[in-house]
PDB file of C-alpha atoms and ligand atoms in Angstrom:
ATOM      1  CA  UNK E   1      -6.154  -5.602   8.882  1.00  0.00           C
ATOM      2  CA  UNK E   2      -7.381  -6.931   5.530  1.00  0.00           C
ATOM      3  CA  UNK E   3      -7.577 -10.720   5.083  1.00  0.00           C
ATOM      4  CA  UNK E   4      -5.883 -11.790   1.840  1.00  0.00           C
ATOM      5  CA  UNK E   5      -4.212 -14.511  -0.146  1.00  0.00           C
ATOM      6  CA  UNK E   6      -1.606 -12.462  -2.023  1.00  0.00           C
ATOM      7  CA  UNK E   7      -1.302  -8.744  -1.336  1.00  0.00           C
ATOM      8  CA  UNK E   8      -1.857  -6.575  -4.424  1.00  0.00           C
ATOM      9  CA  UNK E   9       1.036  -5.092  -6.366  1.00  0.00           C
ATOM     10  CA  UNK E  10       0.793  -1.367  -7.132  1.00  0.00           C
ATOM     11  CA  UNK E  11       1.970  -0.470 -10.648  1.00  0.00           C
ATOM     12  CA  UNK E  12       3.048   3.170 -10.750  1.00  0.00           C
ATOM     13  CA  UNK E  13       4.209   4.217 -14.207  1.00  0.00           C
ATOM     14  CA  UNK E  14       5.559   7.615 -15.177  1.00  0.00           C
ATOM     15  CA  UNK E  15       8.325   9.451 -16.943  1.00  0.00           C
ATOM     16  CA  UNK E  16       9.971  10.233 -13.563  1.00  0.00           C
ATOM     17  CA  UNK E  17      12.084  12.906 -15.227  1.00  0.00           C
ATOM     18  CA  UNK E  18      13.049  13.204 -12.385  1.00  0.00           C
ATOM     19  CA  UNK E  19      11.250  11.335  -9.583  1.00  0.00           C
ATOM     20  CA  UNK E  20      10.340  13.689  -6.686  1.00  0.00           C
ATOM     21  CA  UNK E  21       8.705  13.648  -3.255  1.00  0.00           C
ATOM     22  CA  UNK E  22       5.184  13.974  -4.766  1.00  0.00           C
ATOM     23  CA  UNK E  23       5.659  10.604  -6.526  1.00  0.00           C
ATOM     24  CA  UNK E  24       7.294   9.079  -3.452  1.00  0.00           C
ATOM     25  CA  UNK E  25       4.675  10.206  -0.948  1.00  0.00           C
ATOM     26  CA  UNK E  26       1.824   8.977  -3.189  1.00  0.00           C
ATOM     27  CA  UNK E  27       3.336   5.480  -3.526  1.00  0.00           C
ATOM     28  CA  UNK E  28       4.114   5.307   0.185  1.00  0.00           C
ATOM     29  CA  UNK E  29       0.618   6.375   1.283  1.00  0.00           C
ATOM     30  CA  UNK E  30      -1.033   3.853  -1.032  1.00  0.00           C
ATOM     31  CA  UNK E  31       1.344   1.101   0.119  1.00  0.00           C
ATOM     32  CA  UNK E  32       0.492   1.691   3.775  1.00  0.00           C
ATOM     33  CA  UNK E  33      -3.189   2.680   3.653  1.00  0.00           C
ATOM     34  CA  UNK E  34      -4.318   0.017   1.195  1.00  0.00           C
ATOM     35  CA  UNK E  35      -1.929  -2.631   2.598  1.00  0.00           C
ATOM     36  CA  UNK E  36      -0.409  -3.329  -0.807  1.00  0.00           C
ATOM     37  CA  UNK E  37       2.338  -5.947  -0.946  1.00  0.00           C
ATOM     38  CA  UNK E  38       4.560  -3.508  -2.832  1.00  0.00           C
ATOM     39  CA  UNK E  39       4.448  -0.519  -5.148  1.00  0.00           C
ATOM     40  CA  UNK E  40       6.552  -0.786  -8.294  1.00  0.00           C
ATOM     41  CA  UNK E  41       7.780   2.384  -9.985  1.00  0.00           C
ATOM     42  CA  UNK E  42       8.148   1.898 -13.732  1.00  0.00           C
ATOM     43  CA  UNK E  43       9.998   4.614 -15.655  1.00  0.00           C
ATOM     44  CA  UNK E  44       8.631   4.559 -19.208  1.00  0.00           C
ATOM     45  CA  UNK E  45      10.669   4.301 -22.399  1.00  0.00           C
ATOM     46  CA  UNK E  46       8.602   6.469 -24.774  1.00  0.00           C
ATOM     47  CA  UNK E  47       5.558   8.040 -23.130  1.00  0.00           C
ATOM     48  CA  UNK E  48       2.634   7.594 -25.563  1.00  0.00           C
ATOM     49  CA  UNK E  49       0.859  10.856 -24.631  1.00  0.00           C
ATOM     50  CA  UNK E  50       3.639  13.450 -24.357  1.00  0.00           C
ATOM     51  CA  UNK E  51       7.090  14.438 -25.620  1.00  0.00           C
ATOM     52  CA  UNK E  52      10.239  12.422 -24.994  1.00  0.00           C
ATOM     53  CA  UNK E  53      11.794  12.658 -21.526  1.00  0.00           C
ATOM     54  CA  UNK E  54      14.860  14.869 -21.198  1.00  0.00           C
ATOM     55  CA  UNK E  55      17.033  12.489 -19.169  1.00  0.00           C
ATOM     56  CA  UNK E  56      17.935   9.111 -20.713  1.00  0.00           C
ATOM     57  CA  UNK E  57      16.076   6.049 -19.434  1.00  0.00           C
ATOM     58  CA  UNK E  58      19.103   4.601 -17.685  1.00  0.00           C
ATOM     59  CA  UNK E  59      19.564   7.765 -15.652  1.00  0.00           C
ATOM     60  CA  UNK E  60      15.865   8.088 -14.798  1.00  0.00           C
ATOM     61  CA  UNK E  61      15.973   4.484 -13.562  1.00  0.00           C
ATOM     62  CA  UNK E  62      19.097   5.265 -11.554  1.00  0.00           C
ATOM     63  CA  UNK E  63      17.298   8.197  -9.904  1.00  0.00           C
ATOM     64  CA  UNK E  64      14.216   6.057  -9.144  1.00  0.00           C
ATOM     65  CA  UNK E  65      16.385   3.298  -7.619  1.00  0.00           C
ATOM     66  CA  UNK E  66      18.339   5.818  -5.541  1.00  0.00           C
ATOM     67  CA  UNK E  67      15.124   7.465  -4.308  1.00  0.00           C
ATOM     68  CA  UNK E  68      13.590   4.136  -3.248  1.00  0.00           C
ATOM     69  CA  UNK E  69      16.724   2.679  -1.662  1.00  0.00           C
ATOM     70  CA  UNK E  70      16.126   1.536   1.912  1.00  0.00           C
ATOM     71  CA  UNK E  71      12.325   1.823   1.743  1.00  0.00           C
ATOM     72  CA  UNK E  72      10.763  -1.632   2.073  1.00  0.00           C
ATOM     73  CA  UNK E  73       7.816  -2.146  -0.272  1.00  0.00           C
ATOM     74  CA  UNK E  74       8.784   0.497  -2.836  1.00  0.00           C
ATOM     75  CA  UNK E  75      10.575  -1.101  -5.778  1.00  0.00           C
ATOM     76  CA  UNK E  76      12.023   0.036  -9.134  1.00  0.00           C
ATOM     77  CA  UNK E  77      10.924  -1.998 -12.160  1.00  0.00           C
ATOM     78  CA  UNK E  78      12.737  -1.526 -15.484  1.00  0.00           C
ATOM     79  CA  UNK E  79      10.531  -3.648 -17.751  1.00  0.00           C
ATOM     80  CA  UNK E  80       9.251  -0.723 -19.873  1.00  0.00           C
ATOM     81  CA  UNK E  81      12.788   0.510 -20.499  1.00  0.00           C
ATOM     82  CA  UNK E  82      13.967  -2.987 -21.422  1.00  0.00           C
ATOM     83  CA  UNK E  83      11.018  -3.395 -23.795  1.00  0.00           C
ATOM     84  CA  UNK E  84      11.622  -0.008 -25.450  1.00  0.00           C
ATOM     85  CA  UNK E  85       9.199   1.734 -27.821  1.00  0.00           C
ATOM     86  CA  UNK E  86       5.926   3.318 -26.669  1.00  0.00           C
ATOM     87  CA  UNK E  87       5.189   2.300 -23.077  1.00  0.00           C
ATOM     88  CA  UNK E  88       1.565   1.213 -23.320  1.00  0.00           C
ATOM     89  CA  UNK E  89       0.186   0.288 -19.894  1.00  0.00           C
ATOM     90  CA  UNK E  90      -1.880  -2.530 -21.389  1.00  0.00           C
ATOM     91  CA  UNK E  91       1.286  -4.263 -22.664  1.00  0.00           C
ATOM     92  CA  UNK E  92       3.023  -3.750 -19.308  1.00  0.00           C
ATOM     93  CA  UNK E  93       0.069  -5.245 -17.435  1.00  0.00           C
ATOM     94  CA  UNK E  94      -0.134  -8.265 -19.773  1.00  0.00           C
ATOM     95  CA  UNK E  95       3.549  -8.876 -19.020  1.00  0.00           C
ATOM     96  CA  UNK E  96       3.014  -8.494 -15.269  1.00  0.00           C
ATOM     97  CA  UNK E  97      -0.075 -10.711 -15.285  1.00  0.00           C
ATOM     98  CA  UNK E  98       2.063 -13.453 -16.870  1.00  0.00           C
ATOM     99  CA  UNK E  99       4.686 -13.016 -14.145  1.00  0.00           C
ATOM    100  CA  UNK E 100       2.164 -12.790 -11.281  1.00  0.00           C
ATOM    101  CA  UNK E 101      -0.798 -14.932 -12.395  1.00  0.00           C
ATOM    102  CA  UNK E 102      -2.537 -15.063  -8.997  1.00  0.00           C
ATOM    103  CA  UNK E 103      -1.811 -11.650  -7.574  1.00  0.00           C
ATOM    104  CA  UNK E 104      -4.120  -8.623  -7.713  1.00  0.00           C
ATOM    105  CA  UNK E 105      -2.529  -5.828  -9.744  1.00  0.00           C
ATOM    106  CA  UNK E 106      -3.369  -2.147  -9.145  1.00  0.00           C
ATOM    107  CA  UNK E 107      -2.549   0.401 -11.821  1.00  0.00           C
ATOM    108  CA  UNK E 108      -1.882   3.720 -10.044  1.00  0.00           C
ATOM    109  CA  UNK E 109      -2.712   6.899 -11.948  1.00  0.00           C
ATOM    110  CA  UNK E 110      -3.285  10.544 -11.128  1.00  0.00           C
ATOM    111  CA  UNK E 111      -6.813  11.934 -11.649  1.00  0.00           C
ATOM    112  CA  UNK E 112      -5.600  13.888 -14.697  1.00  0.00           C
ATOM    113  CA  UNK E 113      -4.324  10.681 -16.304  1.00  0.00           C
ATOM    114  CA  UNK E 114      -7.517   8.827 -15.410  1.00  0.00           C
ATOM    115  CA  UNK E 115      -9.675  11.445 -17.141  1.00  0.00           C
ATOM    116  CA  UNK E 116      -7.634  10.834 -20.298  1.00  0.00           C
ATOM    117  CA  UNK E 117      -8.145   7.041 -20.190  1.00  0.00           C
ATOM    118  CA  UNK E 118     -10.480   6.869 -23.205  1.00  0.00           C
ATOM    119  CA  UNK E 119      -7.535   7.986 -25.369  1.00  0.00           C
ATOM    120  CA  UNK E 120      -5.242   5.235 -24.028  1.00  0.00           C
ATOM    121  CA  UNK E 121      -4.289   2.248 -26.176  1.00  0.00           C
ATOM    122  CA  UNK E 122      -6.815  -0.639 -25.609  1.00  0.00           C
ATOM    123  CA  UNK E 123      -7.999   1.137 -22.465  1.00  0.00           C
ATOM    124  CA  UNK E 124     -10.969  -1.111 -21.704  1.00  0.00           C
ATOM    125  CA  UNK E 125      -8.619  -4.108 -21.402  1.00  0.00           C
ATOM    126  CA  UNK E 126      -6.875  -2.381 -18.491  1.00  0.00           C
ATOM    127  CA  UNK E 127      -9.845  -3.285 -16.257  1.00  0.00           C
ATOM    128  CA  UNK E 128      -9.543  -6.979 -17.198  1.00  0.00           C
ATOM    129  CA  UNK E 129      -5.888  -6.977 -16.190  1.00  0.00           C
ATOM    130  CA  UNK E 130      -5.807  -4.804 -13.071  1.00  0.00           C
ATOM    131  CA  UNK E 131      -7.708  -2.631 -10.633  1.00  0.00           C
ATOM    132  CA  UNK E 132      -7.235   1.090 -11.122  1.00  0.00           C
ATOM    133  CA  UNK E 133      -6.292   3.251  -8.154  1.00  0.00           C
ATOM    134  CA  UNK E 134      -6.858   6.922  -8.892  1.00  0.00           C
ATOM    135  CA  UNK E 135      -4.644   9.135  -6.728  1.00  0.00           C
ATOM    136  CA  UNK E 136      -6.759  12.236  -6.321  1.00  0.00           C
ATOM    137  CA  UNK E 137      -5.238  15.393  -4.926  1.00  0.00           C
ATOM    138  CA  UNK E 138      -7.414  17.177  -2.311  1.00  0.00           C
ATOM    139  CA  UNK E 139      -9.802  19.734  -3.759  1.00  0.00           C
ATOM    140  CA  UNK E 140      -9.486  18.275  -7.248  1.00  0.00           C
ATOM    141  CA  UNK E 141     -12.789  18.286  -9.112  1.00  0.00           C
ATOM    142  CA  UNK E 142     -13.448  17.871 -12.829  1.00  0.00           C
ATOM    143  CA  UNK E 143     -16.051  16.849 -15.343  1.00  0.00           C
ATOM    144  CA  UNK E 144     -15.814  13.090 -15.921  1.00  0.00           C
ATOM    145  CA  UNK E 145     -16.234  12.011 -19.571  1.00  0.00           C
ATOM    146  CA  UNK E 146     -19.392   9.933 -20.234  1.00  0.00           C
ATOM    147  CA  UNK E 147     -17.454   6.793 -21.239  1.00  0.00           C
ATOM    148  CA  UNK E 148     -15.623   6.820 -17.916  1.00  0.00           C
ATOM    149  CA  UNK E 149     -18.764   7.635 -15.934  1.00  0.00           C
ATOM    150  CA  UNK E 150     -20.239   4.335 -17.115  1.00  0.00           C
ATOM    151  CA  UNK E 151     -17.121   2.442 -16.020  1.00  0.00           C
ATOM    152  CA  UNK E 152     -17.169   4.202 -12.651  1.00  0.00           C
ATOM    153  CA  UNK E 153     -20.824   3.283 -12.074  1.00  0.00           C
ATOM    154  CA  UNK E 154     -20.003  -0.392 -12.618  1.00  0.00           C
ATOM    155  CA  UNK E 155     -16.591  -0.595 -11.021  1.00  0.00           C
ATOM    156  CA  UNK E 156     -16.065   1.999  -8.298  1.00  0.00           C
ATOM    157  CA  UNK E 157     -15.579   0.715  -4.757  1.00  0.00           C
ATOM    158  CA  UNK E 158     -14.801   2.416  -1.465  1.00  0.00           C
ATOM    159  CA  UNK E 159     -13.795  -0.883   0.134  1.00  0.00           C
ATOM    160  CA  UNK E 160     -10.031  -1.469  -0.093  1.00  0.00           C
ATOM    161  CA  UNK E 161     -10.710  -5.144   0.694  1.00  0.00           C
ATOM    162  CA  UNK E 162     -12.101  -5.529  -2.853  1.00  0.00           C
ATOM    163  CA  UNK E 163      -8.590  -4.800  -4.177  1.00  0.00           C
ATOM    164  CA  UNK E 164      -7.364  -7.819  -2.199  1.00  0.00           C
ATOM    165  CA  UNK E 165     -10.218 -10.214  -2.903  1.00  0.00           C
ATOM    166  CA  UNK E 166     -10.367  -9.794  -6.705  1.00  0.00           C
ATOM    167  CA  UNK E 167      -7.412  -9.774  -9.100  1.00  0.00           C
ATOM    168  CA  UNK E 168      -8.737  -6.954 -11.312  1.00  0.00           C
ATOM    169  CA  UNK E 169     -11.734  -4.873 -12.272  1.00  0.00           C
ATOM    170  CA  UNK E 170     -12.382  -2.336  -9.477  1.00  0.00           C
ATOM    171  CA  UNK E 171     -11.750   1.410  -9.519  1.00  0.00           C
ATOM    172  CA  UNK E 172     -10.703   2.899  -6.185  1.00  0.00           C
ATOM    173  CA  UNK E 173     -10.325   6.655  -5.765  1.00  0.00           C
ATOM    174  CA  UNK E 174      -7.950   7.622  -2.992  1.00  0.00           C
ATOM    175  CA  UNK E 175      -7.148  11.127  -1.776  1.00  0.00           C
ATOM    176  CA  UNK E 176      -3.409  11.619  -1.290  1.00  0.00           C
ATOM    177  CA  UNK E 177      -1.447  14.404   0.386  1.00  0.00           C
ATOM    178  CA  UNK E 178      -0.991  17.329  -1.930  1.00  0.00           C
ATOM    179  CA  UNK E 179       2.662  18.186  -2.543  1.00  0.00           C
ATOM    180  CA  UNK E 180       2.931  20.946  -5.105  1.00  0.00           C
ATOM    181  CA  UNK E 181       6.083  19.610  -6.758  1.00  0.00           C
ATOM    182  CA  UNK E 182       6.477  19.010 -10.477  1.00  0.00           C
ATOM    183  CA  UNK E 183       9.230  17.433 -12.538  1.00  0.00           C
ATOM    184  CA  UNK E 184       8.824  20.213 -15.090  1.00  0.00           C
ATOM    185  CA  UNK E 185       9.629  22.858 -12.451  1.00  0.00           C
ATOM    186  CA  UNK E 186      12.636  20.808 -11.251  1.00  0.00           C
ATOM    187  CA  UNK E 187      14.021  20.545 -14.803  1.00  0.00           C
ATOM    188  CA  UNK E 188      13.578  24.292 -15.348  1.00  0.00           C
ATOM    189  CA  UNK E 189      15.193  25.134 -12.014  1.00  0.00           C
ATOM    190  CA  UNK E 190      18.152  22.843 -12.769  1.00  0.00           C
ATOM    191  CA  UNK E 191      18.579  24.315 -16.259  1.00  0.00           C
ATOM    192  CA  UNK E 192      19.003  27.786 -14.775  1.00  0.00           C
ATOM    193  CA  UNK E 193      21.577  26.747 -12.183  1.00  0.00           C
ATOM    194  CA  UNK E 194      19.243  26.064  -9.261  1.00  0.00           C
ATOM    195  CA  UNK E 195      19.265  22.931  -7.115  1.00  0.00           C
ATOM    196  CA  UNK E 196      16.062  20.990  -6.386  1.00  0.00           C
ATOM    197  CA  UNK E 197      17.121  20.394  -2.783  1.00  0.00           C
ATOM    198  CA  UNK E 198      14.223  19.306  -0.500  1.00  0.00           C
ATOM    199  CA  UNK E 199      12.009  18.627  -3.530  1.00  0.00           C
ATOM    200  CA  UNK E 200      13.797  15.353  -4.302  1.00  0.00           C
ATOM    201  CA  UNK E 201      15.883  13.021  -2.088  1.00  0.00           C
ATOM    202  CA  UNK E 202      19.508  14.127  -1.665  1.00  0.00           C
ATOM    203  CA  UNK E 203      20.678  11.103  -3.679  1.00  0.00           C
ATOM    204  CA  UNK E 204      18.577  12.270  -6.661  1.00  0.00           C
ATOM    205  CA  UNK E 205      19.798  15.840  -6.255  1.00  0.00           C
ATOM    206  CA  UNK E 206      23.359  14.533  -6.436  1.00  0.00           C
ATOM    207  CA  UNK E 207      22.696  12.498  -9.614  1.00  0.00           C
ATOM    208  CA  UNK E 208      21.145  15.560 -11.276  1.00  0.00           C
ATOM    209  CA  UNK E 209      24.169  17.648 -10.309  1.00  0.00           C
ATOM    210  CA  UNK E 210      26.833  15.102 -11.256  1.00  0.00           C
ATOM    211  CA  UNK E 211      25.260  14.080 -14.577  1.00  0.00           C
ATOM    212  CA  UNK E 212      24.207  17.581 -15.665  1.00  0.00           C
ATOM    213  CA  UNK E 213      21.217  15.833 -17.219  1.00  0.00           C
ATOM    214  CA  UNK E 214      19.012  18.939 -17.191  1.00  0.00           C
ATOM    215  CA  UNK E 215      21.653  21.503 -18.104  1.00  0.00           C
ATOM    216  CA  UNK E 216      23.454  20.616 -21.367  1.00  0.00           C
ATOM    217  CA  UNK E 217      21.799  20.836 -24.825  1.00  0.00           C
ATOM    218  CA  UNK E 218      23.070  17.302 -25.670  1.00  0.00           C
ATOM    219  CA  UNK E 219      20.752  15.877 -23.022  1.00  0.00           C
ATOM    220  CA  UNK E 220      17.656  16.866 -24.970  1.00  0.00           C
ATOM    221  CA  UNK E 221      18.322  13.787 -27.107  1.00  0.00           C
ATOM    222  CA  UNK E 222      19.069  10.379 -25.612  1.00  0.00           C
ATOM    223  CA  UNK E 223      17.678   6.962 -26.330  1.00  0.00           C
ATOM    224  CA  UNK E 224      15.159   5.347 -24.030  1.00  0.00           C
ATOM    225  CA  UNK E 225      17.644   3.007 -22.377  1.00  0.00           C
ATOM    226  CA  UNK E 226      21.109   4.261 -23.276  1.00  0.00           C
TER     227      UNK E 226
HETATM  228  P1  LIG O   1       6.107  16.460 -15.618  1.00  0.00           P
HETATM  229  O1  LIG O   1       6.184  17.757 -14.875  1.00  0.00           O
HETATM  230  O2  LIG O   1       7.373  16.084 -16.331  1.00  0.00           O
HETATM  231  O3  LIG O   1       4.866  16.361 -16.485  1.00  0.00           O
HETATM  232  P2  LIG O   1       4.823  14.537 -13.856  1.00  0.00           P
HETATM  233  O4  LIG O   1       5.241  14.127 -12.484  1.00  0.00           O
HETATM  234  O5  LIG O   1       3.495  15.207 -14.008  1.00  0.00           O
HETATM  235  O6  LIG O   1       6.002  15.330 -14.489  1.00  0.00           O
HETATM  236  P3  LIG O   1       5.119  11.768 -14.522  1.00  0.00           P
HETATM  237  O7  LIG O   1       6.503  11.580 -14.021  1.00  0.00           O
HETATM  238  O8  LIG O   1       4.793  11.011 -15.763  1.00  0.00           O
HETATM  239  O9  LIG O   1       4.802  13.260 -14.816  1.00  0.00           O
HETATM  240  O10 LIG O   1       4.081  11.433 -13.381  1.00  0.00           O
HETATM  241  C1  LIG O   1       3.834  10.129 -12.951  1.00  0.00           C
HETATM  242  C2  LIG O   1       2.578  10.126 -12.122  1.00  0.00           C
HETATM  243  O11 LIG O   1       2.771  10.910 -10.938  1.00  0.00           O
HETATM  244  C3  LIG O   1       1.346  10.715 -12.822  1.00  0.00           C
HETATM  245  O12 LIG O   1       0.275   9.793 -12.636  1.00  0.00           O
HETATM  246  C4  LIG O   1       1.081  12.029 -12.126  1.00  0.00           C
HETATM  247  O13 LIG O   1      -0.322  12.301 -12.047  1.00  0.00           O
HETATM  248  C5  LIG O   1       1.655  11.774 -10.735  1.00  0.00           C
HETATM  249  N1  LIG O   1       2.162  13.000 -10.087  1.00  0.00           N
HETATM  250  C6  LIG O   1       2.842  14.004 -10.659  1.00  0.00           C
HETATM  251  N2  LIG O   1       3.159  14.977  -9.775  1.00  0.00           N
HETATM  252  C7  LIG O   1       2.666  14.577  -8.593  1.00  0.00           C
HETATM  253  C8  LIG O   1       2.638  15.151  -7.271  1.00  0.00           C
HETATM  254  N3  LIG O   1       3.197  16.330  -6.987  1.00  0.00           N
HETATM  255  N4  LIG O   1       2.019  14.453  -6.292  1.00  0.00           N
HETATM  256  C9  LIG O   1       1.443  13.270  -6.569  1.00  0.00           C
HETATM  257  N5  LIG O   1       1.425  12.665  -7.782  1.00  0.00           N
HETATM  258  C10 LIG O   1       2.024  13.297  -8.793  1.00  0.00           C
END
């Protein structure tokens, strides 16, 4: 049991187009293992580093909320959709820091996203605002860019207690269960008449089916929060 004042909040951003069991299991394992107070799932409006999501923001949020329903500690957060525009993590964390001035914040990213950090908007400020938890899939190994290596040397910890004692600044790498599920594969499967049953919660499967969000050509457009 880790002694603490205010348990850290996990900040898990993504397109979640759609959310699936890989995203859910990662958040759940981090919540439990690191004794986080909660993990917030934040569907983005416009992802800065990739193409626009296929499903509209409102529907992606609906799927996230449905997937998390009934699971204490996992929470949907719609602030990036309400803000609109490019969903820069630094802006999101500034907003959250204002709302939770005394609470440790933990930005949760996959290893692939972490390796791309030096291209992120105002990336060095992220460490002033939050800890970074890197969810590493087993067996994953890659060359770490020099700029990040320096940050890792200064900031990496293997002690989860550090995430509770300080409000920001540590990097913690955590190995999570590998579930070979991808949103891209789910969208493709749905577009060709398949059902992503057992890859996503039944409630999400139903929303995909009822809305037809990955089948009709009209759904390739769609505003961030319409
Ligand atoms: P897409 O196939 O559309 O690129 P994605 O899941 O890779 O989907 P996001 O929804 O933006 O994209 O992912 C949010 C976060 O979830 C990212 O940090 C990503 O590394 C992580 N993630 C994606 N797939 C899995 C998985 N199967 N298990 C654990 N984490 C995952």
